[in-house]
JSON list of C-alpha atoms in Angstrom, two decimals:
[
{"chain": "A", "resi": 1, "resn": "MET", "atom": "CA", "xyz": [29.40, 16.42, 33.82]},
{"chain": "A", "resi": 2, "resn": "ARG", "atom": "CA", "xyz": [28.85, 16.26, 30.05]},
{"chain": "A", "resi": 3, "resn": "PRO", "atom": "CA", "xyz": [28.38, 19.45, 28.01]},
{"chain": "A", "resi": 4, "resn": "ASP", "atom": "CA", "xyz": [24.78, 20.31, 27.20]},
{"chain": "A", "resi": 5, "resn": "PRO", "atom": "CA", "xyz": [24.82, 22.02, 23.77]},
{"chain": "A", "resi": 6, "resn": "LEU", "atom": "CA", "xyz": [21.03, 22.19, 23.54]},
{"chain": "A", "resi": 7, "resn": "GLY", "atom": "CA", "xyz": [20.80, 23.77, 26.98]},
{"chain": "A", "resi": 8, "resn": "GLN", "atom": "CA", "xyz": [23.48, 26.26, 25.99]},
{"chain": "A", "resi": 9, "resn": "GLU", "atom": "CA", "xyz": [21.60, 27.08, 22.77]},
{"chain": "A", "resi": 10, "resn": "VAL", "atom": "CA", "xyz": [18.38, 27.62, 24.70]},
{"chain": "A", "resi": 11, "resn": "ARG", "atom": "CA", "xyz": [20.15, 29.93, 27.16]},
{"chain": "A", "resi": 12, "resn": "GLN", "atom": "CA", "xyz": [21.69, 31.93, 24.29]},
{"chain": "A", "resi": 13, "resn": "GLU", "atom": "CA", "xyz": [18.29, 32.28, 22.61]},
{"chain": "A", "resi": 14, "resn": "ARG", "atom": "CA", "xyz": [16.72, 33.40, 25.90]},
{"chain": "A", "resi": 15, "resn": "ARG", "atom": "CA", "xyz": [19.44, 36.06, 26.35]},
{"chain": "A", "resi": 16, "resn": "ALA", "atom": "CA", "xyz": [18.92, 37.25, 22.76]},
{"chain": "A", "resi": 17, "resn": "ARG", "atom": "CA", "xyz": [15.15, 37.49, 23.31]},
{"chain": "A", "resi": 18, "resn": "GLU", "atom": "CA", "xyz": [15.68, 39.54, 26.45]},
{"chain": "A", "resi": 19, "resn": "LYS", "atom": "CA", "xyz": [18.04, 41.88, 24.59]},
{"chain": "A", "resi": 20, "resn": "TYR", "atom": "CA", "xyz": [16.49, 42.05, 21.11]},
{"chain": "A", "resi": 21, "resn": "GLY", "atom": "CA", "xyz": [12.95, 40.66, 21.33]},
{"chain": "A", "resi": 22, "resn": "PRO", "atom": "CA", "xyz": [11.46, 37.53, 19.74]},
{"chain": "A", "resi": 23, "resn": "PRO", "atom": "CA", "xyz": [13.16, 35.93, 16.68]},
{"chain": "A", "resi": 24, "resn": "ILE", "atom": "CA", "xyz": [10.69, 37.37, 14.14]},
{"chain": "A", "resi": 25, "resn": "GLN", "atom": "CA", "xyz": [11.13, 40.84, 15.59]},
{"chain": "A", "resi": 26, "resn": "ARG", "atom": "CA", "xyz": [14.92, 40.46, 15.36]},
{"chain": "A", "resi": 27, "resn": "ALA", "atom": "CA", "xyz": [14.71, 39.23, 11.76]},
{"chain": "A", "resi": 28, "resn": "THR", "atom": "CA", "xyz": [12.66, 42.23, 10.69]},
{"chain": "A", "resi": 29, "resn": "ALA", "atom": "CA", "xyz": [15.09, 44.63, 12.38]},
{"chain": "A", "resi": 30, "resn": "ARG", "atom": "CA", "xyz": [18.22, 43.24, 10.66]},
{"chain": "A", "resi": 31, "resn": "PRO", "atom": "CA", "xyz": [17.89, 45.00, 7.27]},
{"chain": "A", "resi": 32, "resn": "GLY", "atom": "CA", "xyz": [17.89, 48.41, 8.99]},
{"chain": "A", "resi": 33, "resn": "TRP", "atom": "CA", "xyz": [20.79, 47.31, 11.14]},
{"chain": "A", "resi": 34, "resn": "ALA", "atom": "CA", "xyz": [22.79, 46.18, 8.08]},
{"chain": "A", "resi": 35, "resn": "ARG", "atom": "CA", "xyz": [22.09, 49.45, 6.26]},
{"chain": "A", "resi": 36, "resn": "SER", "atom": "CA", "xyz": [23.10, 51.53, 9.28]},
{"chain": "A", "resi": 37, "resn": "LEU", "atom": "CA", "xyz": [26.32, 49.54, 9.67]},
{"chain": "A", "resi": 38, "resn": "TYR", "atom": "CA", "xyz": [27.32, 49.09, 6.00]},
{"chain": "A", "resi": 39, "resn": "GLY", "atom": "CA", "xyz": [25.31, 51.78, 4.21]},
{"chain": "A", "resi": 40, "resn": "ARG", "atom": "CA", "xyz": [23.34, 49.31, 2.06]},
{"chain": "A", "resi": 41, "resn": "LEU", "atom": "CA", "xyz": [21.79, 45.85, 1.93]},
{"chain": "A", "resi": 42, "resn": "ASP", "atom": "CA", "xyz": [23.27, 43.81, -0.91]},
{"chain": "A", "resi": 43, "resn": "ALA", "atom": "CA", "xyz": [21.60, 40.50, -0.16]},
{"chain": "A", "resi": 44, "resn": "ALA", "atom": "CA", "xyz": [19.25, 38.77, 2.25]},
{"chain": "A", "resi": 45, "resn": "PHE", "atom": "CA", "xyz": [18.83, 35.04, 2.75]},
{"chain": "A", "resi": 46, "resn": "ASN", "atom": "CA", "xyz": [15.76, 33.52, 4.41]},
{"chain": "A", "resi": 47, "resn": "HIS", "atom": "CA", "xyz": [15.35, 29.91, 5.44]},
{"chain": "A", "resi": 48, "resn": "ALA", "atom": "CA", "xyz": [13.07, 29.21, 8.39]},
{"chain": "A", "resi": 49, "resn": "GLY", "atom": "CA", "xyz": [12.60, 25.70, 9.63]},
{"chain": "A", "resi": 50, "resn": "ALA", "atom": "CA", "xyz": [10.67, 24.89, 12.77]},
{"chain": "A", "resi": 51, "resn": "SER", "atom": "CA", "xyz": [9.22, 21.41, 12.98]},
{"chain": "A", "resi": 52, "resn": "ALA", "atom": "CA", "xyz": [8.06, 18.76, 15.39]},
{"chain": "A", "resi": 53, "resn": "VAL", "atom": "CA", "xyz": [8.13, 15.06, 14.59]},
{"chain": "A", "resi": 54, "resn": "GLU", "atom": "CA", "xyz": [4.71, 13.73, 15.53]},
{"chain": "A", "resi": 55, "resn": "SER", "atom": "CA", "xyz": [2.03, 11.62, 13.96]},
{"chain": "A", "resi": 56, "resn": "PHE", "atom": "CA", "xyz": [-0.47, 13.89, 12.28]},
{"chain": "A", "resi": 57, "resn": "HIS", "atom": "CA", "xyz": [-3.35, 12.82, 14.51]},
{"chain": "A", "resi": 58, "resn": "GLU", "atom": "CA", "xyz": [-1.31, 13.85, 17.58]},
{"chain": "A", "resi": 59, "resn": "TYR", "atom": "CA", "xyz": [-0.39, 17.31, 16.27]},
{"chain": "A", "resi": 60, "resn": "THR", "atom": "CA", "xyz": [-1.93, 20.17, 18.25]},
{"chain": "A", "resi": 61, "resn": "GLU", "atom": "CA", "xyz": [-3.31, 23.37, 16.81]},
{"chain": "A", "resi": 62, "resn": "GLU", "atom": "CA", "xyz": [-0.85, 25.32, 18.96]},
{"chain": "A", "resi": 63, "resn": "ALA", "atom": "CA", "xyz": [2.11, 23.41, 17.48]},
{"chain": "A", "resi": 64, "resn": "TYR", "atom": "CA", "xyz": [0.71, 23.92, 13.98]},
{"chain": "A", "resi": 65, "resn": "ASP", "atom": "CA", "xyz": [0.29, 27.66, 14.55]},
{"chain": "A", "resi": 66, "resn": "HIS", "atom": "CA", "xyz": [3.87, 27.92, 15.83]},
{"chain": "A", "resi": 67, "resn": "LEU", "atom": "CA", "xyz": [5.19, 26.06, 12.79]},
{"chain": "A", "resi": 68, "resn": "LEU", "atom": "CA", "xyz": [3.30, 28.37, 10.40]},
{"chain": "A", "resi": 69, "resn": "ASP", "atom": "CA", "xyz": [4.34, 31.48, 12.33]},
{"chain": "A", "resi": 70, "resn": "VAL", "atom": "CA", "xyz": [8.01, 30.60, 12.00]},
{"chain": "A", "resi": 71, "resn": "ASN", "atom": "CA", "xyz": [8.14, 28.94, 8.58]},
{"chain": "A", "resi": 72, "resn": "LEU", "atom": "CA", "xyz": [5.71, 31.16, 6.68]},
{"chain": "A", "resi": 73, "resn": "LYS", "atom": "CA", "xyz": [4.98, 34.34, 8.60]},
{"chain": "A", "resi": 74, "resn": "GLY", "atom": "CA", "xyz": [8.58, 34.74, 9.75]},
{"chain": "A", "resi": 75, "resn": "VAL", "atom": "CA", "xyz": [9.91, 34.67, 6.19]},
{"chain": "A", "resi": 76, "resn": "PHE", "atom": "CA", "xyz": [7.07, 36.94, 5.01]},
{"chain": "A", "resi": 77, "resn": "LEU", "atom": "CA", "xyz": [7.81, 39.55, 7.69]},
{"chain": "A", "resi": 78, "resn": "ALA", "atom": "CA", "xyz": [11.54, 39.36, 7.08]},
{"chain": "A", "resi": 79, "resn": "MET", "atom": "CA", "xyz": [10.94, 39.87, 3.34]},
{"chain": "A", "resi": 80, "resn": "LEU", "atom": "CA", "xyz": [8.73, 42.90, 4.03]},
{"chain": "A", "resi": 81, "resn": "ALA", "atom": "CA", "xyz": [11.58, 44.48, 5.94]},
{"chain": "A", "resi": 82, "resn": "GLU", "atom": "CA", "xyz": [14.21, 43.44, 3.38]},
{"chain": "A", "resi": 83, "resn": "ILE", "atom": "CA", "xyz": [12.34, 44.45, 0.23]},
{"chain": "A", "resi": 84, "resn": "LYS", "atom": "CA", "xyz": [12.46, 48.17, 1.00]},
{"chain": "A", "resi": 85, "resn": "ALA", "atom": "CA", "xyz": [16.22, 48.08, 1.43]},
{"chain": "A", "resi": 86, "resn": "THR", "atom": "CA", "xyz": [16.90, 45.81, -1.54]},
{"chain": "A", "resi": 87, "resn": "LEU", "atom": "CA", "xyz": [14.74, 47.89, -3.87]},
{"chain": "A", "resi": 88, "resn": "ALA", "atom": "CA", "xyz": [16.53, 51.06, -2.76]},
{"chain": "A", "resi": 89, "resn": "ASP", "atom": "CA", "xyz": [20.00, 49.52, -2.85]},
{"chain": "A", "resi": 90, "resn": "GLY", "atom": "CA", "xyz": [19.66, 47.15, -5.83]},
{"chain": "A", "resi": 91, "resn": "GLY", "atom": "CA", "xyz": [20.15, 44.06, -3.66]},
{"chain": "A", "resi": 92, "resn": "ALA", "atom": "CA", "xyz": [18.60, 40.61, -3.85]},
{"chain": "A", "resi": 93, "resn": "ILE", "atom": "CA", "xyz": [16.54, 38.34, -1.61]},
{"chain": "A", "resi": 94, "resn": "VAL", "atom": "CA", "xyz": [16.97, 34.57, -1.70]},
{"chain": "A", "resi": 95, "resn": "ASN", "atom": "CA", "xyz": [14.40, 32.31, -0.03]},
{"chain": "A", "resi": 96, "resn": "THR", "atom": "CA", "xyz": [14.85, 28.57, 0.29]},
{"chain": "A", "resi": 97, "resn": "SER", "atom": "CA", "xyz": [12.74, 25.81, 1.74]},
{"chain": "A", "resi": 98, "resn": "SER", "atom": "CA", "xyz": [13.28, 22.24, 2.82]},
{"chain": "A", "resi": 99, "resn": "VAL", "atom": "CA", "xyz": [13.79, 19.41, 0.36]},
{"chain": "A", "resi": 100, "resn": "GLY", "atom": "CA", "xyz": [11.13, 17.80, 2.54]},
{"chain": "A", "resi": 101, "resn": "SER", "atom": "CA", "xyz": [8.60, 19.54, 0.32]},
{"chain": "A", "resi": 102, "resn": "LEU", "atom": "CA", "xyz": [9.60, 17.15, -2.46]},
{"chain": "A", "resi": 103, "resn": "ILE", "atom": "CA", "xyz": [9.65, 13.93, -0.46]},
{"chain": "A", "resi": 104, "resn": "GLY", "atom": "CA", "xyz": [7.18, 12.79, 2.19]},
{"chain": "A", "resi": 105, "resn": "ASN", "atom": "CA", "xyz": [8.49, 11.94, 5.62]},
{"chain": "A", "resi": 106, "resn": "HIS", "atom": "CA", "xyz": [6.65, 10.22, 8.49]},
{"chain": "A", "resi": 107, "resn": "GLY", "atom": "CA", "xyz": [5.76, 12.60, 11.30]},
{"chain": "A", "resi": 108, "resn": "LEU", "atom": "CA", "xyz": [6.43, 15.80, 9.34]},
{"chain": "A", "resi": 109, "resn": "ALA", "atom": "CA", "xyz": [3.17, 16.41, 7.44]},
{"chain": "A", "resi": 110, "resn": "PRO", "atom": "CA", "xyz": [2.56, 20.01, 8.66]},
{"chain": "A", "resi": 111, "resn": "TYR", "atom": "CA", "xyz": [6.23, 20.92, 8.18]},
{"chain": "A", "resi": 112, "resn": "ILE", "atom": "CA", "xyz": [6.24, 19.53, 4.65]},
{"chain": "A", "resi": 113, "resn": "ALA", "atom": "CA", "xyz": [2.99, 21.34, 3.80]},
{"chain": "A", "resi": 114, "resn": "ALA", "atom": "CA", "xyz": [4.49, 24.63, 4.99]},
{"chain": "A", "resi": 115, "resn": "SER", "atom": "CA", "xyz": [7.65, 23.98, 2.94]},
{"chain": "A", "resi": 116, "resn": "MET", "atom": "CA", "xyz": [5.67, 23.62, -0.28]},
{"chain": "A", "resi": 117, "resn": "VAL", "atom": "CA", "xyz": [4.43, 27.21, -0.31]}
]
């Protein structure tokens, strides 16, 4: 039987959700965790990237909402949690996005639009 890395990744994510909550909730809890462990937050790095490769006319509103929740709202909520700690501790926040925002790619229109913000 061949290894199933994707299946393993899905199982790990499911266990993490059961223990810590959904990914956005975990991301917003990390600055407090870092400060409690190390006494300060020197830096935070955000790069969210959910996408689905589909022709635009086949994209569903549900898939679009998920993409925006992860790529835009997830980074926004993480930054809200991080900004308090970085302002208090003199740290920095770095946000990056996909190079896809500079170059069009078939089947990725919503992803590219979200990367341009």
